[in-house]
Coordinates of C-alpha atoms and ligand atoms in Angstrom, one line a residue:
M288 CA 0.0 0.0 0.0
K289 CA 1.2 3.5 -0.7
T290 CA 1.3 5.7 2.4
H291 CA 1.6 9.5 2.6
Q292 CA 3.9 10.9 5.3
L293 CA 2.0 14.1 6.2
F294 CA 3.4 17.0 8.1
P295 CA 6.9 15.7 9.0
L296 CA 9.2 17.4 11.4
T297 CA 12.2 18.4 9.4
V298 CA 15.5 18.1 11.1
G299 CA 18.5 19.2 9.1
Q300 CA 21.9 17.4 9.3
D301 CA 25.1 18.4 7.7
S302 CA 28.8 18.5 8.4
I303 CA 31.2 21.3 9.1
S304 CA 35.0 20.7 8.7
I305 CA 37.4 22.5 11.0
T306 CA 41.1 22.1 11.6
E307 CA 42.3 20.0 14.6
D308 CA 44.0 23.1 15.9
D309 CA 40.7 25.0 15.9
R310 CA 38.9 22.1 17.6
R311 CA 41.5 22.0 20.3
T312 CA 41.5 25.8 20.9
M313 CA 37.7 25.8 21.2
A314 CA 37.6 22.7 23.4
N315 CA 40.2 24.2 25.7
A316 CA 38.3 27.5 25.9
I317 CA 35.1 25.6 26.8
N318 CA 36.9 23.5 29.4
A319 CA 38.3 26.6 31.0
M320 CA 34.7 28.1 31.1
R321 CA 33.4 25.0 32.7
K322 CA 36.0 25.0 35.4
A323 CA 35.5 28.7 36.2
N324 CA 31.7 28.2 36.3
P325 CA 31.0 24.7 37.8
H326 CA 27.5 23.4 38.0
T327 CA 26.0 21.6 40.9
N328 CA 23.7 18.9 39.4
K329 CA 26.3 16.4 38.3
S330 CA 23.8 14.0 36.7
S331 CA 23.1 16.6 34.0
A332 CA 25.5 17.9 31.4
W333 CA 27.3 21.2 32.0
T334 CA 25.5 23.7 29.8
G335 CA 27.0 27.1 29.4
D336 CA 23.7 28.9 29.0
T337 CA 22.7 28.2 32.6
Q338 CA 26.2 29.1 33.9
G339 CA 26.4 32.7 32.7
Q340 CA 28.0 31.7 29.4
E341 CA 25.1 32.2 27.0
F342 CA 26.8 34.5 24.5
L343 CA 29.6 32.2 23.3
F344 CA 29.7 33.5 19.7
N345 CA 30.6 37.0 20.9
D346 CA 34.0 35.5 21.8
P347 CA 36.4 35.9 18.9
V348 CA 37.6 32.3 19.3
F349 CA 34.1 31.1 18.2
K350 CA 33.5 33.7 15.4
P351 CA 34.8 31.4 12.6
I352 CA 32.5 28.5 13.6
A353 CA 29.6 30.9 14.1
E354 CA 30.0 32.0 10.4
K355 CA 30.1 28.4 9.2
I356 CA 27.1 27.5 11.2
A357 CA 25.2 30.5 9.8
L358 CA 25.6 29.1 6.2
K359 CA 24.1 25.8 7.3
V360 CA 21.2 27.5 9.1
I361 CA 20.4 29.3 5.8
D362 CA 20.6 26.0 3.9
Y363 CA 18.1 24.6 6.4
L364 CA 15.7 27.5 6.0
K365 CA 16.0 27.1 2.2
A366 CA 15.0 23.4 2.6
L367 CA 11.8 24.7 4.2
S368 CA 11.4 27.0 1.2
I369 CA 11.8 30.1 3.3
N370 CA 13.3 33.0 1.4
T371 CA 16.1 34.2 3.6
D372 CA 16.7 37.3 1.4
L373 CA 13.7 38.8 3.2
L374 CA 14.9 38.0 6.7
D375 CA 17.4 39.1 9.3
L376 CA 18.8 36.3 11.4
Y377 CA 20.4 36.6 14.8
Y378 CA 22.1 34.3 17.2
Q379 CA 20.2 35.4 20.3
R380 CA 22.0 32.9 22.5
S381 CA 24.9 30.5 22.0
W382 CA 26.6 28.2 24.4
A383 CA 28.6 25.0 24.9
T384 CA 27.6 21.7 26.5
F385 CA 30.1 19.5 28.2
T386 CA 28.8 15.9 28.8
Q387 CA 30.8 13.3 30.8
G388 CA 29.9 9.7 31.8
E389 CA 26.2 9.0 32.0
Q390 CA 25.2 12.7 32.0
N391 CA 22.4 13.9 29.8
I392 CA 19.9 16.7 29.2
A393 CA 16.2 16.1 29.9
F394 CA 13.5 16.9 27.4
H395 CA 12.9 20.6 26.8
T396 CA 12.1 23.1 24.1
H397 CA 13.6 26.5 23.4
A398 CA 10.3 28.4 23.5
Q399 CA 11.8 31.9 23.1
S400 CA 13.6 31.1 19.8
N401 CA 12.8 30.1 16.2
I402 CA 15.6 27.8 15.2
S403 CA 18.0 25.8 17.3
F404 CA 21.1 23.7 16.5
A405 CA 23.7 21.4 18.0
Y406 CA 27.2 21.2 16.5
Y407 CA 29.3 18.3 17.7
L408 CA 32.8 19.7 18.3
V409 CA 34.0 16.6 20.2
K410 CA 31.9 13.5 19.8
P411 CA 33.5 10.2 20.8
E412 CA 31.8 7.0 19.8
N413 CA 28.8 6.1 22.1
S414 CA 28.9 9.5 23.7
G415 CA 25.2 10.0 22.9
G416 CA 23.1 11.7 20.3
I417 CA 20.0 13.9 20.4
I418 CA 16.4 12.5 20.9
F419 CA 13.4 14.1 19.3
N420 CA 10.0 13.5 20.9
G421 CA 6.9 12.9 18.8
R422 CA 4.9 15.7 20.4
E423 CA 1.6 14.4 19.1
L424 CA 1.7 10.8 17.9
Q425 CA -0.8 11.2 15.0
N426 CA -0.9 7.5 14.1
E427 CA -1.6 6.3 17.7
V428 CA -4.9 4.5 16.7
A429 CA -5.3 3.1 20.2
K430 CA -3.8 4.8 23.3
D431 CA -0.3 3.6 24.1
I432 CA -0.3 1.1 21.3
F433 CA 3.2 2.1 20.3
N434 CA 4.7 2.0 23.8
R435 CA 7.8 -0.2 24.3
D436 CA 5.9 -3.0 26.1
K437 CA 3.7 -3.5 23.0
Y438 CA 6.8 -3.9 20.9
E439 CA 8.2 -6.3 23.5
Q440 CA 5.0 -8.3 23.4
S441 CA 5.2 -8.5 19.5
L442 CA 2.0 -6.5 19.0
I443 CA 4.2 -4.0 17.2
T444 CA 6.5 -5.8 14.8
E445 CA 9.0 -3.1 14.2
T446 CA 9.7 0.5 15.2
N447 CA 9.7 2.8 12.2
A448 CA 8.7 6.3 11.1
H449 CA 5.0 5.5 11.3
N450 CA 5.0 4.5 15.0
A451 CA 8.1 5.8 16.7
K452 CA 7.4 7.9 19.8
Q453 CA 11.0 9.1 19.9
I454 CA 13.7 9.2 17.3
I455 CA 17.5 9.4 18.1
I456 CA 19.9 11.1 15.7
D457 CA 23.4 9.9 16.7
A458 CA 25.5 12.1 14.4
E459 CA 29.3 12.0 14.0
Q460 CA 31.8 14.5 15.2
D461 CA 31.6 17.7 13.1
A462 CA 27.9 17.1 12.4
I463 CA 25.4 19.9 12.9
V464 CA 21.7 19.1 13.6
I465 CA 19.3 22.0 13.0
F466 CA 15.6 22.0 14.0
P467 CA 12.6 24.2 15.0
S468 CA 13.2 25.5 18.5
K469 CA 9.7 24.4 19.5
A470 CA 10.6 20.7 18.8
S471 CA 10.9 18.8 22.1
H472 CA 14.3 17.2 22.4
A473 CA 16.8 15.7 24.9
T474 CA 20.2 14.2 24.8
V475 CA 21.2 10.5 25.2
P476 CA 23.4 9.7 28.2
N477 CA 27.1 9.6 27.4
Q478 CA 28.1 5.9 27.5
S479 CA 31.7 6.4 26.5
S480 CA 34.5 7.2 29.0
K481 CA 35.3 10.3 27.0
T482 CA 33.7 13.8 27.0
R483 CA 31.3 15.0 24.4
I484 CA 31.4 18.7 23.7
S485 CA 28.8 20.4 21.6
L486 CA 27.9 24.0 20.6
S487 CA 24.3 25.0 20.7
G488 CA 22.5 28.1 19.8
D489 CA 19.1 29.8 19.4
I490 CA 18.3 31.9 16.4
T491 CA 15.7 34.6 16.0
I492 CA 14.3 35.4 12.6
M493 CA 12.7 38.7 11.8
L494 CA 11.6 40.5 8.6
K495 CA 13.9 43.0 7.1
D496 CA 10.8 44.9 6.0
S497 CA 7.5 44.1 7.7
Q498 CA 5.3 46.2 5.3
G499 CA 2.4 44.0 4.3
F500 CA 3.2 41.2 6.7
E501 CA 1.0 40.6 9.7
H502 CA 2.4 37.6 11.5
L503 CA 6.1 37.6 11.7
M504 CA 8.5 39.5 14.0
P505 CA 9.1 43.1 12.6
N506 CA 12.6 44.2 12.7
F507 CA 13.7 45.3 16.1
K508 CA 15.3 48.5 14.6
H509 CA 11.7 49.9 14.5
W510 CA 10.7 48.9 18.0
T511 CA 9.9 51.6 20.6
A512 CA 11.5 51.4 24.0
L513 CA 9.0 51.6 26.9
N514 CA 11.3 51.7 29.9
Ligands
FE2_861 FE1 18.2 22.0 23.7

């Protein structure tokens, strides 16, 4: 039977090449940041955005990678047939994550943002990918029919795009994963003995010229301060 995959969540994946020198320089800078701003919940990954380090791309060390990521974000928007010529794009926040043995990040969204990404600066084997949550499981013809126990009891014969409640993307080092900020996601626990380091960011899109548009953020250059 032919089936139609309606309304898919589109997650972009591409690769960015950098020199090993640049990788080391950025990793060392992040490690220094982490040591200077330690976190308390050791079961969770160290995330710079919650430790006062949420403007990473303002640091000159990270400018070249920010420029490379920008090109991939524009490619992603083009894949969605969005005309980026009419938009201004801003990194509103950017930060590093540092994940050691068994640490992870619980499910969350980036509600204040439009587009988010993860770039894997250091990604040892088995150090964990990103999980996307099926926010509304449209094919769930009976409640919980696609839960893991139904698969284990052979009611569901395989997990696939039609019935998956969660999908893991376990990309290689140097990969970038780009997605709508509202997509619920988490990270897989690091099961290697080595550290995973990723760069993340939130991007705001706004119209260059909002004339004639009702529902998209007008350019902040025209906003009026009220305090
Ligand atoms: Fe996130």
